[in-house]
Amino acid sequence: MVDPLGRGPTQSNADPAALPVAPTVDPGWILVDEGFSLAREHELESLFAIGNGYAGSRGSLAEGSALSAPATFLAGVFDSQVGSVTGLVSTADWTRLSATVNGRLLRLDQGHSLEHRRVLDMRQGILWREWRHQNAAGEITRLKMLRLASLADRHLLVQCATITPENYSGSVSIDAALTGTVTQVTGSGTTVAMAVARRVVDSAGHCMSSTEVVVGQLSLEVRLGETYRLDRVVAVHTSRDTDEPREMAGRQVKHAIEDVNGVIAEHREAWLTRWKASDLRIEGDAAAQRALRFAIYHLSSASNPEDERVSIGARGLSGTAYKGHVFWDTDIFLLPFFILTYPEAARALVMYRYYTLAGARAKAARLGYRGALYAWESADTGEEMTPPFVVSPDGGIVRILTGEQEQHISADVAFGVWKYWEATGDEGFLVNAGAEILIETARFWASRAELEEDGRYHIRGVIGPDEYHEKVDDNAYTNGLAQWNLEVGEEVARLVAERWPEQWRALSRRLGLEAEEPRRWLQVARELYTGFDEQTGLFEQFRGYFGLEDIDLAPFAQRTAPMDVLLGRERIQRAKIIKQPDVVMLVHLLWERLPPEVRKANFEYYEPRCGHGSSLSPAIHALVAARLGDAALAERYFREAAEIDLSDNMGNAAGGVHVGALGGLWQATVFGFAGLRFTDEGPEHRPNLPPSWRSLSMRFQWRGRWHELALPESGAERRITGG
């Protein structure tokens, strides 16, 4: 049958034991792994992860392997045991499912796999697996499986499997490790309850009772050529959601197991809604199309508009790298996607920064400053979670300074808050949360900058986005965003005072804000040192940068290790080589404030000196190159960014997908190639598409209205229409 929603074929109701839906066939919507390579297993587990913003599970093999690392993470559920860095908790493995045929275990490393493939179906939000296995006795078994985290009801996880004995009859034993209701209490005191229900039906639609149930084991007598279907539904609730997580999970799973097909249908419907809002359609470049859908799939899988007290970590809910901590990635790299395609999710992300404002205030006060200094690595409370040190590959102890010195995070948070307000006009957010963030971050910069003998304010002892250089003075990115933050802080103070005077009086009283304080922010902003040279049009990345050793990166073009590893920490800090865009990042964010010649001069100076030691780097270079009109260079960087996960070109996809890079890839397409920009008159665009892209089309939301952007091949009808 053809799915009436156009997502792919559905299964006929004639076979009750068949799976209710089939994988999408359009290659632009799927990621396929044929065969099995044990060495790639950790990487593939990240790429094939499923999630819904509440829960996320790695795409591990159900029966496991020598290198399988299954994990399910719940957003906001952290473990804070004494003596360790707080990290996301890995809950019970609900995906575990193995089968034994006439006493012989079905495993990829035993017997002979006649067929094996995994398919990430991004269109439907489903992980598929098809496996045809022959054991040592010559018995051939066909298995089909699907796994999903419901986007319609974020507390539900579903696993379905069919098993068909192709050339035998006999006994099949199925071992599902998780049964009943499992309760876990984390080190932070959060209770997690997972309740599971299951059923097995044969090809006649009869529900089969288990003949033996021992720790989740189910024994079946199967007949030659017949298909049997196992459904497992898991309901997850925590004490973050309800006072009775165990009872809630138990009640929900009993209801869901009665209509598994309905649960799957509602999940698919929810993904259809998301794709209608967020799909980016490219004609002429199949690789780019798939890469962008991969990015949108994982970004959507990580978001949850229903919970304003959680955010999205650097690897989403797909892996253990960075322990689920939230960085500037969310505010600068992810938010634009959500603001324009899923403003409800964007609101939750900026509200997370409001709910962690107390932690930011405490950090600023601890360092002797006013206002709010956000944590470089944040978890559930907003307290600083950056580890104090790491062990280097040679066994040495390396102190981590980013938690103390990478203070641009407060301006990054403010930037995301302001961009959300500009795009949505969400007055309730601005008055009740956003204004307070903007004021407290401006307050921090006013106390952080010091007036010196030259009559200028300076910010000393920081780390910019270029983390190869530590404890630098007057970092251009930090000072430039601080200047912007001070000006916007004053602007929002005036705006709220004029439009909502009663709320303003209450807020200013609560914050102890004197009338002259915002005016002082403007003075600091005007006199803040920026490192800009009028003659060359260049920003010096930090004081003394232009005097560092200039090392040609061309001889290192084929490197397989980052430049700081190749040159060593001491030499890299004496060199002009940078880890990722710093001044170029400033140019991107403050594009409209800079003359065209300044944008061009700074990109051309810093681009050849960037070593791209961060996954965040290539996409921003693609974006800026495209906006400057260099389509060839932009496309090269776009391909690099697209391959960070899909080709594991940085070698660390095993730790989870790089959601910041995926958000950057989307921005490179929308703000770079499509040239989308916003003015007081509304959305505009100045496209510079790669030559192979015949067309680009998308929808986005701006100030409560949906707009259509279509760039035909001829370019003669480029338009943005409101809907």
XYZ file of C-alpha atoms in Angstrom:
723
model
C 0.000 0.000 0.000
C 1.031 3.621 -0.472
C 1.083 5.736 2.650
C -1.558 8.492 2.146
C 0.787 10.922 3.873
C 3.455 10.321 1.257
C 6.115 9.068 3.649
C 6.601 5.615 2.181
C 4.767 2.324 1.875
C 2.601 0.994 4.701
C 1.987 -2.673 5.326
C -1.273 -4.346 4.438
C -3.561 -5.283 7.299
C -3.780 -8.779 5.786
C -0.788 -9.921 7.865
C -1.195 -8.974 11.531
C 2.344 -10.173 12.266
C 3.933 -7.774 9.777
C 5.356 -4.456 10.865
C 2.767 -1.701 10.338
C 4.970 0.460 8.125
C 8.008 0.086 5.876
C 11.153 2.193 5.558
C 11.120 5.240 3.323
C 12.603 4.338 -0.061
C 13.708 7.792 -1.222
C 17.524 7.859 -0.715
C 17.335 11.543 0.156
C 15.623 10.605 3.417
C 17.632 7.626 4.641
C 21.061 6.723 5.943
C 22.001 3.091 5.220
C 24.726 0.839 6.608
C 25.078 -2.420 4.690
C 26.812 -5.411 6.261
C 28.605 -5.082 9.565
C 31.939 -3.563 10.580
C 32.756 -3.991 14.247
C 35.353 -1.192 14.148
C 32.698 1.365 13.129
C 30.125 0.313 15.699
C 30.557 3.202 18.166
C 30.456 5.750 15.347
C 27.325 4.212 13.821
C 25.614 4.080 17.209
C 25.860 7.871 17.279
C 24.733 8.444 13.701
C 21.764 6.054 14.021
C 20.595 7.430 17.368
C 16.900 8.089 17.932
C 15.483 10.790 20.196
C 12.651 13.167 20.964
C 14.266 15.770 23.230
C 13.104 13.959 26.358
C 14.897 10.666 25.748
C 17.602 9.626 23.329
C 18.997 6.161 22.598
C 22.099 5.208 20.675
C 21.599 3.039 17.611
C 23.275 -0.030 19.089
C 22.577 -3.602 18.011
C 19.714 -5.097 19.978
C 21.640 -8.296 20.791
C 24.913 -6.468 21.335
C 28.423 -7.103 20.036
C 31.967 -7.044 21.352
C 32.043 -3.264 20.956
C 28.413 -2.295 21.502
C 27.865 0.614 23.899
C 24.096 0.983 24.258
C 22.912 4.002 26.217
C 19.681 5.884 26.783
C 19.854 9.428 28.119
C 17.098 11.560 29.595
C 17.363 15.328 29.183
C 17.998 17.086 32.477
C 18.737 13.891 34.420
C 22.282 14.321 35.681
C 24.374 12.418 38.190
C 26.276 14.612 40.642
C 28.265 12.143 42.704
C 30.906 13.621 44.968
C 34.350 13.798 43.382
C 33.209 13.458 39.780
C 32.093 15.868 37.085
C 28.310 15.944 36.768
C 27.118 14.177 33.646
C 23.987 12.829 31.981
C 22.829 9.535 33.445
C 22.630 6.461 31.228
C 19.427 4.639 32.182
C 18.464 0.970 31.858
C 19.016 -0.532 28.404
C 15.466 -0.910 27.083
C 16.725 -1.849 23.587
C 18.341 -5.135 24.633
C 16.764 -8.013 22.684
C 18.366 -11.288 21.617
C 17.084 -14.548 20.133
C 18.158 -18.187 20.302
C 17.093 -20.664 17.593
C 16.999 -24.288 18.714
C 19.640 -23.523 21.310
C 21.928 -21.463 19.042
C 22.293 -17.724 19.739
C 21.676 -15.320 16.844
C 24.672 -12.996 16.666
C 26.483 -11.266 13.850
C 29.788 -12.734 15.031
C 28.413 -16.298 15.021
C 27.164 -18.277 12.058
C 26.789 -16.461 8.741
C 24.863 -13.281 7.932
C 23.276 -13.603 4.513
C 21.927 -10.031 4.642
C 22.277 -7.255 7.166
C 21.464 -3.583 6.995
C 20.500 -0.737 9.293
C 18.501 2.199 7.991
C 18.028 5.517 9.730
C 14.728 6.735 8.340
C 14.914 10.466 8.948
C 11.539 11.110 7.327
C 9.695 8.910 9.833
C 12.083 9.160 12.786
C 12.567 5.373 12.860
C 15.659 3.160 13.072
C 15.181 0.026 10.949
C 17.129 -3.189 10.850
C 16.866 -6.082 8.400
C 18.830 -9.251 9.064
C 18.877 -12.669 7.433
C 21.019 -15.094 9.376
C 22.172 -18.695 8.902
C 23.427 -20.540 11.962
C 25.902 -23.430 12.161
C 23.070 -25.926 11.650
C 22.062 -24.244 8.381
C 18.852 -22.792 9.845
C 17.960 -19.474 8.203
C 16.078 -16.837 10.144
C 14.819 -13.515 8.818
C 14.393 -10.654 11.274
C 12.991 -7.166 10.754
C 13.103 -4.571 13.509
C 12.115 -0.994 14.136
C 12.907 1.302 17.025
C 11.627 4.797 17.816
C 11.332 7.433 20.516
C 7.847 8.834 20.095
C 7.694 12.453 19.015
C 3.947 12.463 19.703
C 4.285 11.303 23.328
C 7.828 11.881 24.540
C 7.487 9.400 27.401
C 7.071 6.416 25.035
C 9.774 4.257 23.451
C 8.853 1.494 21.004
C 10.636 -1.568 19.676
C 9.039 -4.037 17.244
C 10.572 -7.151 15.716
C 9.354 -9.844 13.356
C 10.972 -13.255 13.123
C 10.451 -15.705 10.260
C 11.983 -19.225 10.216
C 12.686 -19.725 6.507
C 13.741 -23.395 6.443
C 12.911 -24.904 9.810
C 10.389 -25.283 12.605
C 11.386 -25.404 16.212
C 11.969 -23.424 19.388
C 12.881 -19.751 19.502
C 13.777 -18.133 22.786
C 13.700 -14.337 23.005
C 15.570 -12.619 25.797
C 14.465 -9.075 26.617
C 16.573 -7.892 29.531
C 14.212 -5.169 30.738
C 10.866 -6.391 32.075
C 8.228 -5.075 34.444
C 9.054 -1.718 36.000
C 12.646 -0.669 36.667
C 13.357 2.184 39.069
C 16.684 3.998 39.264
C 17.731 6.761 41.634
C 20.578 9.008 40.457
C 23.286 10.544 42.581
C 21.409 13.841 42.398
C 18.299 12.202 43.856
C 16.239 12.043 40.666
C 14.044 8.952 40.412
C 13.743 7.360 36.969
C 11.026 4.783 36.325
C 10.835 2.681 33.144
C 7.857 0.372 32.709
C 7.779 -2.166 29.875
C 4.955 -4.174 28.329
C 5.172 -6.693 25.497
C 3.086 -8.950 23.324
C 3.658 -11.532 20.605
C 1.246 -12.246 17.743
C 1.404 -14.874 15.008
C 0.454 -14.486 11.352
C -3.167 -15.292 12.181
C -3.301 -12.396 14.624
C -3.452 -14.628 17.695
C -1.767 -13.252 20.778
C 0.666 -15.925 21.953
C 1.256 -16.454 25.652
C 4.778 -17.230 26.749
C 5.448 -20.783 27.814
C 8.344 -19.701 29.982
C 9.135 -16.314 31.472
C 12.441 -16.094 33.347
C 14.068 -12.674 33.675
C 12.463 -11.497 30.481
C 12.920 -14.721 28.515
C 10.104 -15.773 26.207
C 9.984 -19.209 24.486
C 7.963 -19.802 21.327
C 7.309 -22.800 19.122
C 7.599 -21.496 15.555
C 6.527 -23.067 12.265
C 8.312 -23.072 8.929
C 7.640 -19.933 6.876
C 5.374 -18.257 9.429
C 6.041 -14.770 10.781
C 5.804 -13.788 14.428
C 5.821 -10.241 15.738
C 7.082 -9.021 19.093
C 6.098 -5.538 20.323
C 7.784 -3.903 23.297
C 6.658 -0.524 24.607
C 8.523 1.351 27.323
C 7.120 4.299 29.258
C 9.590 6.585 31.035
C 8.825 9.083 33.771
C 11.051 10.789 36.312
C 10.591 12.713 39.517
C 11.359 15.820 37.448
C 7.970 15.275 35.755
C 5.744 13.825 38.455
C 5.647 12.846 42.118
C 4.699 9.307 41.079
C 6.999 8.293 38.210
C 6.606 4.542 38.789
C 2.818 4.687 38.825
C 2.661 7.026 35.804
C 4.954 4.792 33.750
C 2.997 1.679 34.675
C -0.373 3.165 33.741
C 0.852 4.606 30.476
C 2.540 1.466 29.196
C -0.549 -0.670 29.821
C -2.567 1.642 27.611
C 0.081 1.962 24.891
C 0.637 -1.796 24.396
C -3.012 -2.162 23.415
C -2.499 -0.041 20.287
C 1.139 -0.141 19.220
C 0.235 0.575 15.600
C -1.595 3.695 16.744
C 1.419 4.827 18.782
C 3.626 4.414 15.709
C 1.140 6.251 13.475
C 0.977 9.226 15.850
C 4.768 9.345 15.997
C 5.014 9.401 12.203
C 2.378 12.127 12.051
C 4.384 14.236 14.492
C 7.521 13.870 12.344
C 5.519 14.832 9.243
C 4.523 18.043 11.022
C 8.124 18.782 11.929
C 9.345 18.206 8.386
C 6.635 20.445 6.929
C 8.051 23.233 9.072
C 11.768 22.539 8.727
C 12.671 20.672 5.542
C 15.284 22.287 3.320
C 14.860 21.063 -0.250
C 17.884 21.038 -2.547
C 17.767 20.018 -6.199
C 20.943 19.047 -8.020
C 23.057 17.904 -5.063
C 21.934 14.635 -3.461
C 24.810 14.587 -0.942
C 24.010 18.089 0.305
C 20.308 17.226 0.527
C 20.962 14.176 2.682
C 23.496 16.010 4.868
C 21.016 18.802 5.583
C 18.237 16.367 6.416
C 20.639 14.486 8.688
C 21.331 17.789 10.450
C 17.640 18.691 10.762
C 16.783 15.181 11.984
C 19.299 15.258 14.830
C 18.517 18.855 15.769
C 14.812 18.030 15.942
C 15.530 14.824 17.870
C 17.342 16.834 20.553
C 14.661 19.483 21.198
C 11.763 19.476 23.629
C 9.494 22.531 23.798
C 7.644 20.969 26.730
C 10.516 21.419 29.214
C 12.014 24.877 29.760
C 14.482 23.632 32.365
C 16.606 21.598 29.960
C 18.761 22.566 27.013
C 20.714 20.729 24.326
C 24.217 19.510 25.104
C 27.125 19.520 22.674
C 26.289 15.977 21.488
C 22.544 16.107 22.066
C 21.229 12.852 23.526
C 23.335 10.671 21.213
C 26.560 10.092 23.149
C 28.614 10.569 26.281
C 31.110 13.183 25.041
C 31.113 16.340 27.193
C 28.777 14.531 29.631
C 25.687 16.237 28.219
C 26.949 19.719 29.148
C 25.545 22.805 27.466
C 27.992 25.217 25.771
C 27.747 28.359 23.653
C 26.920 25.989 20.795
C 23.254 26.112 21.814
C 22.931 29.897 21.860
C 24.979 30.674 18.742
C 24.877 27.571 16.535
C 21.542 25.874 17.331
C 19.091 28.634 18.232
C 18.765 30.154 14.733
C 17.393 26.862 13.381
C 14.790 26.628 16.130
C 13.917 30.331 16.074
C 12.977 30.159 12.397
C 11.440 26.672 12.200
C 10.339 25.705 15.720
C 9.947 28.834 17.879
C 8.296 26.866 20.697
C 11.496 24.847 21.084
C 13.578 28.021 20.804
C 11.606 29.561 23.650
C 12.361 26.573 25.865
C 16.078 26.929 25.125
C 16.222 30.622 26.039
C 14.080 29.983 29.107
C 16.664 27.432 30.233
C 19.110 30.331 30.410
C 16.606 32.220 32.540
C 16.185 29.330 34.964
C 19.991 29.028 35.286
C 20.453 32.762 35.865
C 21.019 32.206 39.599
C 24.041 30.029 38.821
C 25.381 32.715 36.484
C 24.984 35.401 39.142
C 26.764 33.206 41.687
C 29.713 32.632 39.329
C 30.084 36.366 38.641
C 29.970 37.161 42.353
C 32.507 34.441 43.146
C 34.955 36.079 40.737
C 34.259 39.550 42.107
C 31.948 40.881 39.403
C 28.363 42.091 39.217
C 25.565 40.720 37.056
C 25.620 37.274 35.459
C 28.557 35.257 34.128
C 27.162 32.050 32.661
C 28.892 28.705 33.063
C 31.065 27.685 30.136
C 29.775 24.144 30.679
C 26.312 24.035 32.194
C 24.121 21.153 33.367
C 20.870 21.336 35.327
C 21.616 24.077 37.874
C 23.644 26.525 35.807
C 26.699 26.078 38.015
C 30.095 25.784 36.332
C 30.699 22.176 35.259
C 33.970 22.528 33.361
C 36.421 19.918 34.700
C 39.468 21.514 36.356
C 41.959 19.372 34.423
C 42.345 16.518 31.936
C 45.016 13.895 31.384
C 46.918 14.435 28.134
C 47.839 11.546 25.770
C 51.350 11.467 27.252
C 49.976 11.125 30.783
C 50.498 14.718 31.849
C 47.979 16.769 33.773
C 46.606 19.708 31.764
C 44.675 22.396 33.574
C 41.405 23.449 31.914
C 40.993 27.231 31.953
C 37.885 27.648 29.803
C 35.569 27.541 32.809
C 37.311 30.595 34.237
C 38.372 32.525 31.144
C 35.968 31.797 28.279
C 33.671 34.534 29.448
C 32.220 35.459 26.083
C 29.545 32.893 26.977
C 27.515 35.617 28.727
C 27.403 37.720 25.569
C 26.578 34.591 23.551
C 23.584 33.897 25.787
C 22.464 37.517 25.452
C 22.852 37.320 21.673
C 20.593 34.281 21.467
C 18.002 35.906 23.735
C 17.893 39.080 21.635
C 17.671 37.182 18.349
C 14.755 35.167 19.706
C 12.966 38.375 20.725
C 13.664 40.063 17.383
C 12.270 37.125 15.409
C 9.218 36.331 17.529
C 8.174 39.539 19.268
C 7.416 37.356 22.297
C 6.531 40.132 24.741
C 5.803 37.792 27.631
C 9.261 36.310 27.363
C 10.994 39.666 27.073
C 9.232 41.248 30.040
C 9.306 38.235 32.343
C 12.672 36.693 31.494
C 14.621 38.072 28.524
C 15.095 41.626 29.790
C 16.533 40.339 33.056
C 19.100 38.202 31.209
C 20.121 41.089 28.942
C 20.421 43.496 31.862
C 22.390 41.140 34.085
C 24.825 40.194 31.316
C 25.352 43.877 30.435
C 25.928 44.530 34.110
C 28.615 41.844 34.140
C 30.528 43.413 31.247
C 30.327 46.863 32.803
C 31.997 45.497 35.933
C 34.412 43.249 34.002
C 35.880 45.972 31.770
C 38.441 48.199 33.497
C 39.246 51.817 32.634
C 42.997 52.230 32.150
C 45.431 55.094 31.673
C 44.854 55.281 27.919
C 41.255 56.314 28.604
C 39.895 53.054 27.184
C 38.165 50.147 28.870
C 39.955 46.807 28.598
C 39.031 43.190 29.272
C 42.111 41.224 30.227
C 42.829 37.567 30.925
C 40.256 35.775 28.763
C 39.959 32.993 26.182
C 38.136 33.734 22.946
C 36.566 31.146 20.644
C 40.155 30.399 19.542
C 41.056 28.176 22.478
C 44.651 27.713 21.307
C 45.471 31.027 23.017
C 44.739 31.346 26.724
C 44.689 34.285 29.116
C 44.835 36.894 26.370
C 43.964 40.580 26.673
C 41.259 42.347 24.684
C 40.127 39.426 22.587
C 38.297 40.965 19.616
C 35.360 38.560 19.738
C 34.893 38.930 23.491
C 35.167 42.718 23.423
C 33.037 43.051 20.302
C 30.188 40.962 21.736
C 30.555 42.643 25.130
C 30.196 46.031 23.434
C 27.084 44.795 21.645
C 25.720 43.349 24.921
C 26.205 46.652 26.753
C 24.368 48.562 24.033
C 21.481 46.081 23.859
C 21.236 46.034 27.647
C 20.663 49.775 27.608
C 18.228 49.457 24.704
C 16.102 46.826 26.422
C 16.053 48.865 29.638
C 14.629 51.829 27.701
C 12.214 49.610 25.767
C 10.705 47.921 28.817
C 10.549 51.207 30.762
C 8.633 52.874 27.918
C 6.256 50.052 26.954
C 5.729 48.243 30.248
C 6.434 50.843 32.963
C 4.806 48.921 35.800
C 6.786 45.761 35.098
C 9.921 47.851 34.664
C 9.558 49.430 38.068
C 9.160 46.015 39.681
C 12.164 44.585 37.811
C 14.478 47.514 38.481
C 13.558 47.432 42.183
C 14.248 43.724 42.390
C 17.598 44.091 40.630
C 18.561 47.259 42.495
C 19.043 48.990 39.157
C 19.672 52.729 39.413
C 18.414 54.999 36.625
C 21.910 56.055 35.559
C 23.332 52.516 35.371
C 22.191 51.727 31.801
C 23.618 55.069 30.625
C 26.988 54.056 32.066
C 26.819 50.865 29.993
C 26.760 52.996 26.858
C 29.803 54.910 28.062
C 31.722 51.672 28.643
C 30.640 50.403 25.227
C 31.805 53.589 23.479
C 35.200 53.503 25.161
C 35.807 49.746 25.068
C 38.988 48.754 23.241
C 38.155 46.718 20.107
C 41.550 46.162 18.484
C 40.358 47.652 15.188
C 42.994 49.182 12.897
C 41.518 51.929 10.706
C 44.329 51.691 8.143
C 44.163 47.953 7.450
C 40.519 47.391 8.366
C 41.610 44.462 10.546
C 40.663 43.540 14.083
C 43.665 42.244 15.984
C 42.412 38.998 17.476
C 43.940 39.963 20.811
C 46.650 42.286 22.063
C 49.953 41.103 20.616
C 48.488 38.666 18.103
C 50.015 40.401 15.086
C 53.485 39.889 16.604
C 53.174 36.095 16.851
C 54.943 33.567 14.622
C 53.237 33.194 11.242
C 53.220 29.500 10.314
C 52.105 28.364 6.863
C 49.413 25.708 7.220
C 49.834 24.412 3.651
C 52.483 21.785 4.536
C 50.063 20.366 7.126
C 47.173 19.947 4.682
C 47.144 16.136 5.008
C 47.348 16.118 8.792
C 45.373 13.600 10.800
C 45.828 15.325 14.165
C 44.946 18.855 15.352
C 47.590 21.542 15.046
C 47.990 21.976 18.798
C 48.926 18.295 19.021
C 51.356 18.515 16.113
C 53.101 21.679 17.323
C 52.601 21.299 21.064
C 50.771 23.588 23.460
C 53.635 26.021 23.991
C 54.433 26.685 20.344
C 50.785 26.937 19.282
C 50.302 29.729 21.815
C 53.236 31.612 20.253
C 51.834 31.209 16.736
C 49.081 32.889 14.724
C 47.400 29.542 14.025
C 43.891 29.610 15.478
C 41.589 26.762 16.439
C 38.359 28.094 14.964
C 36.816 31.357 13.729
C 37.276 34.112 16.286
C 37.363 37.431 14.436
C 35.550 35.702 11.550
C 32.887 34.636 14.045
C 32.548 38.244 15.148
C 32.144 39.290 11.513
C 29.393 36.711 11.063
C 27.397 37.766 14.131
C 27.805 41.538 13.702
C 27.639 41.525 9.904
C 25.338 44.521 9.533
C 27.491 46.668 11.837
C 30.615 46.278 9.682
C 31.395 47.826 6.284
C 31.791 45.343 3.389
C 35.506 46.037 3.050
C 36.079 45.230 6.734
C 34.234 41.920 6.458
C 36.286 40.932 3.426
C 39.651 42.040 4.818
C 39.244 40.125 8.070
C 38.034 36.933 6.409
C 40.906 36.974 3.941
C 43.434 37.547 6.738
C 42.202 34.976 9.260
C 40.859 32.202 6.997
C 44.311 30.897 5.928
C 45.478 30.943 9.568
C 42.673 28.746 10.885
C 43.579 25.158 11.721
C 39.931 24.030 12.145
C 40.600 22.189 15.388
C 36.915 22.431 16.300
C 33.885 20.865 14.645
C 32.263 24.312 14.811
C 34.784 25.828 12.422
C 34.099 24.708 8.802
C 30.409 25.673 8.718
C 31.048 29.268 9.803
C 33.774 29.628 7.181
C 31.309 28.281 4.611
C 28.707 30.810 5.718
C 30.973 33.852 5.610
C 32.639 32.799 2.334
C 29.204 32.445 0.733
C 28.075 35.864 1.977
C 31.270 37.360 0.549
C 30.517 35.773 -2.828
C 33.196 33.054 -2.870
C 30.934 30.120 -3.741
C 33.784 27.676 -4.440
C 35.456 28.192 -1.068
C 32.080 28.158 0.667
C 31.176 24.853 -0.948
C 34.500 23.313 0.077
C 33.915 24.239 3.705
C 30.290 23.103 3.465
C 31.464 19.618 2.393
C 33.915 19.523 5.305
C 31.187 20.420 7.773
C 28.789 17.852 6.283
C 31.358 15.070 6.660
C 32.170 15.663 10.335
C 29.624 13.036 11.342
C 28.668 11.344 8.081
C 32.320 10.514 7.265
C 33.682 10.896 10.809
C 36.397 13.153 9.420
C 37.430 14.308 12.905
C 37.536 10.772 14.272
C 35.329 11.399 17.297
C 31.750 10.789 16.144
C 31.674 7.824 18.533
C 31.040 10.314 21.350
C 27.800 11.484 19.732
C 26.795 13.620 16.775
C 28.148 17.178 16.722
C 24.916 19.138 17.024
C 26.722 22.499 16.951
C 28.285 21.625 13.604
C 24.884 20.455 12.348
C 23.337 23.763 13.375
C 26.209 25.550 11.669
C 25.636 23.547 8.477
C 22.014 24.694 8.442
C 23.097 28.299 8.988
C 25.688 28.057 6.200
C 22.883 27.041 3.854
C 20.243 29.533 4.999
C 22.314 32.630 5.812
C 25.205 31.844 3.490
C 24.037 30.203 0.264
C 20.451 31.494 0.429
C 21.623 34.814 1.890
C 18.588 35.162 4.174
C 18.673 38.304 6.290
C 16.208 40.382 8.262
C 15.523 44.097 8.234
C 12.867 46.346 9.717
C 10.925 45.830 6.495
C 11.031 42.048 6.848
C 12.994 39.096 5.417
C 15.278 39.597 2.423
C 17.788 37.374 0.655
C 20.953 37.734 -1.401
C 21.687 34.211 -2.644
C 24.955 32.748 -3.833
C 24.158 29.085 -4.443
C 26.788 26.489 -5.400
C 26.760 25.867 -9.164
C 25.353 22.344 -8.785
C 22.335 23.474 -6.751
C 19.518 23.915 -9.244
C 17.142 25.131 -6.558
C 16.691 25.673 -2.846
C 13.388 26.028 -1.035
C 12.341 26.210 2.600
C 9.796 27.593 5.038
C 10.542 29.738 8.054
C 8.640 31.706 10.636
C 9.258 35.407 11.288
C 7.221 37.478 13.735
C 4.317 35.069 13.803
C 4.011 34.495 10.050
C 5.234 31.620 7.931
C 7.227 32.554 4.834
C 8.242 30.571 1.761
C 11.709 31.012 0.274
C 12.187 29.662 -3.253
C 15.304 30.062 -5.362
C 14.637 28.633 -8.879
C 17.398 27.628 -11.232
C 17.109 30.764 -13.341
C 17.329 33.060 -10.347
C 14.792 35.301 -12.043
C 12.000 34.585 -9.590
C 13.817 34.629 -6.270
C 11.240 35.514 -3.717
C 10.053 35.339 -0.143
C 6.329 35.056 0.274
C 4.332 35.221 3.486
C 1.830 32.524 4.342
